Tab-separated table of C-alpha atoms in Angstrom:
chain	number	residue	atom	x	y	z
A	118	GLU	CA	0.304	0.204	0.337
A	119	LEU	CA	2.797	2.429	0.977
A	120	LEU	CA	4.448	1.569	-2.382
A	121	GLU	CA	0.749	2.449	-4.254
A	122	ALA	CA	0.495	5.303	-2.644
A	123	ALA	CA	4.228	7.248	-3.358
A	124	PHE	CA	3.535	6.195	-7.985
A	125	LEU	CA	0.001	7.391	-7.130
A	126	VAL	CA	0.989	10.676	-5.621
A	127	SER	CA	4.791	10.638	-8.126
A	128	SER	CA	1.804	10.902	-11.081
A	129	MET	CA	-0.860	12.847	-9.715
A	130	LEU	CA	2.740	15.289	-10.275
A	131	VAL	CA	3.564	14.719	-13.354
A	132	GLU	CA	-0.363	14.152	-14.778
A	133	ILE	CA	-1.600	16.881	-13.616
A	134	PRO	CA	0.522	19.262	-14.636
A	135	LEU	CA	0.288	17.285	-18.606
A	136	LEU	CA	-4.096	17.472	-18.398
A	137	ALA	CA	-4.060	20.899	-17.136
A	138	SER	CA	-1.631	21.989	-20.098
A	139	ILE	CA	-3.605	19.890	-23.440
A	140	ASP	CA	-3.902	22.356	-26.214
A	141	SER	CA	-5.399	19.724	-28.722
A	142	GLU	CA	-7.599	15.886	-28.802
A	143	GLU	CA	-4.607	14.262	-29.818
A	144	GLN	CA	-1.846	15.941	-26.733
A	145	LYS	CA	-4.665	15.121	-24.294
A	146	ARG	CA	-4.229	11.108	-26.000
A	147	LYS	CA	-1.205	11.070	-24.433
A	148	VAL	CA	-0.126	9.439	-21.399
A	149	ILE	CA	2.752	8.635	-19.049
A	150	SER	CA	0.542	7.220	-16.780
A	151	LYS	CA	-2.390	4.414	-17.764
A	152	PRO	CA	-2.846	3.557	-13.941
A	153	PHE	CA	-3.253	6.734	-12.422
A	154	ARG	CA	-5.186	8.148	-15.711
A	155	ARG	CA	-7.697	5.248	-15.356
A	156	LEU	CA	-8.775	5.880	-12.090
A	157	LEU	CA	-8.942	9.471	-12.122
A	158	ASP	CA	-11.331	8.878	-14.869
A	159	PHE	CA	-13.829	7.077	-13.357
A	160	ALA	CA	-12.887	9.342	-9.902
A	161	ASP	CA	-14.419	12.156	-12.351
A	162	ARG	CA	-17.280	9.919	-13.486
A	163	GLN	CA	-18.047	9.713	-9.970
A	164	VAL	CA	-21.748	11.580	-9.032
A	165	PHE	CA	-20.787	11.940	-5.946
A	166	THR	CA	-17.088	11.800	-3.753
A	167	GLY	CA	-17.773	11.150	0.110
A	168	PRO	CA	-14.997	11.490	2.623
A	169	PRO	CA	-11.763	10.256	1.787
A	170	GLU	CA	-11.266	6.450	3.159
A	171	SER	CA	-8.679	5.032	1.477
A	172	THR	CA	-5.648	6.090	0.157
A	173	ARG	CA	-6.728	5.973	-3.221
A	174	ASP	CA	-9.113	7.837	-2.197
A	175	HIS	CA	-6.993	10.651	-0.369
A	176	ILE	CA	-5.468	11.039	-3.428
A	177	MET	CA	-7.655	11.108	-6.381
A	178	GLN	CA	-9.737	13.817	-4.185
A	179	ALA	CA	-6.078	16.050	-3.889
A	180	SER	CA	-5.776	15.341	-7.347
A	181	ARG	CA	-9.063	17.189	-8.163
A	182	ALA	CA	-8.326	19.802	-6.048
A	183	LEU	CA	-4.479	20.213	-8.141
A	184	GLN	CA	-6.710	20.616	-11.072
A	185	ASP	CA	-9.400	22.963	-9.336
A	186	GLY	CA	-6.118	25.352	-8.281
A	187	GLU	CA	-5.966	24.889	-4.692
A	188	TRP	CA	-2.999	22.915	-3.901
A	189	GLU	CA	-2.976	23.349	0.051
A	190	LYS	CA	-6.218	21.677	0.235
A	191	CYS	CA	-3.880	19.441	-1.611
A	192	ARG	CA	-0.865	18.804	0.463
A	193	ASP	CA	-3.782	18.745	3.454
A	194	LEU	CA	-5.500	14.974	1.953
A	195	ILE	CA	-1.641	13.823	0.487
A	196	GLN	CA	-0.418	14.381	4.043
A	197	SER	CA	-2.817	13.073	6.049
A	198	ILE	CA	-2.417	9.732	4.096
A	199	LYS	CA	-1.678	8.017	7.391
A	200	ILE	CA	0.690	5.353	5.503
A	201	TRP	CA	3.139	7.401	5.272
A	202	SER	CA	3.614	6.881	9.684
A	203	LEU	CA	5.824	3.687	7.479
A	204	MET	CA	7.898	5.453	5.280
A	205	PRO	CA	11.596	4.694	7.247
A	206	GLU	CA	13.088	8.079	8.621
A	207	SER	CA	9.538	9.398	9.222
A	208	ALA	CA	8.440	12.427	11.590
A	209	SER	CA	6.171	10.816	14.124
């Protein structure tokens, strides 16, 4: 789960700016991380999103906040993931 969190956060930091800079449909098809883009598309199609429960939910809501330009909310959502305590040398 820690590895998935690190992968999704790094994918978010690469994909969201790429999505923001899209000018054409051809550029929209350019994907760096297919698993992340698939999760993001699925999250965007949800009618109702409640409070995040899992690591994946936290990251998808953080991605949506980053897309909206709310980087502080994005940062807070990412930092609130409890899995980070498993990182070596984490500040407890």
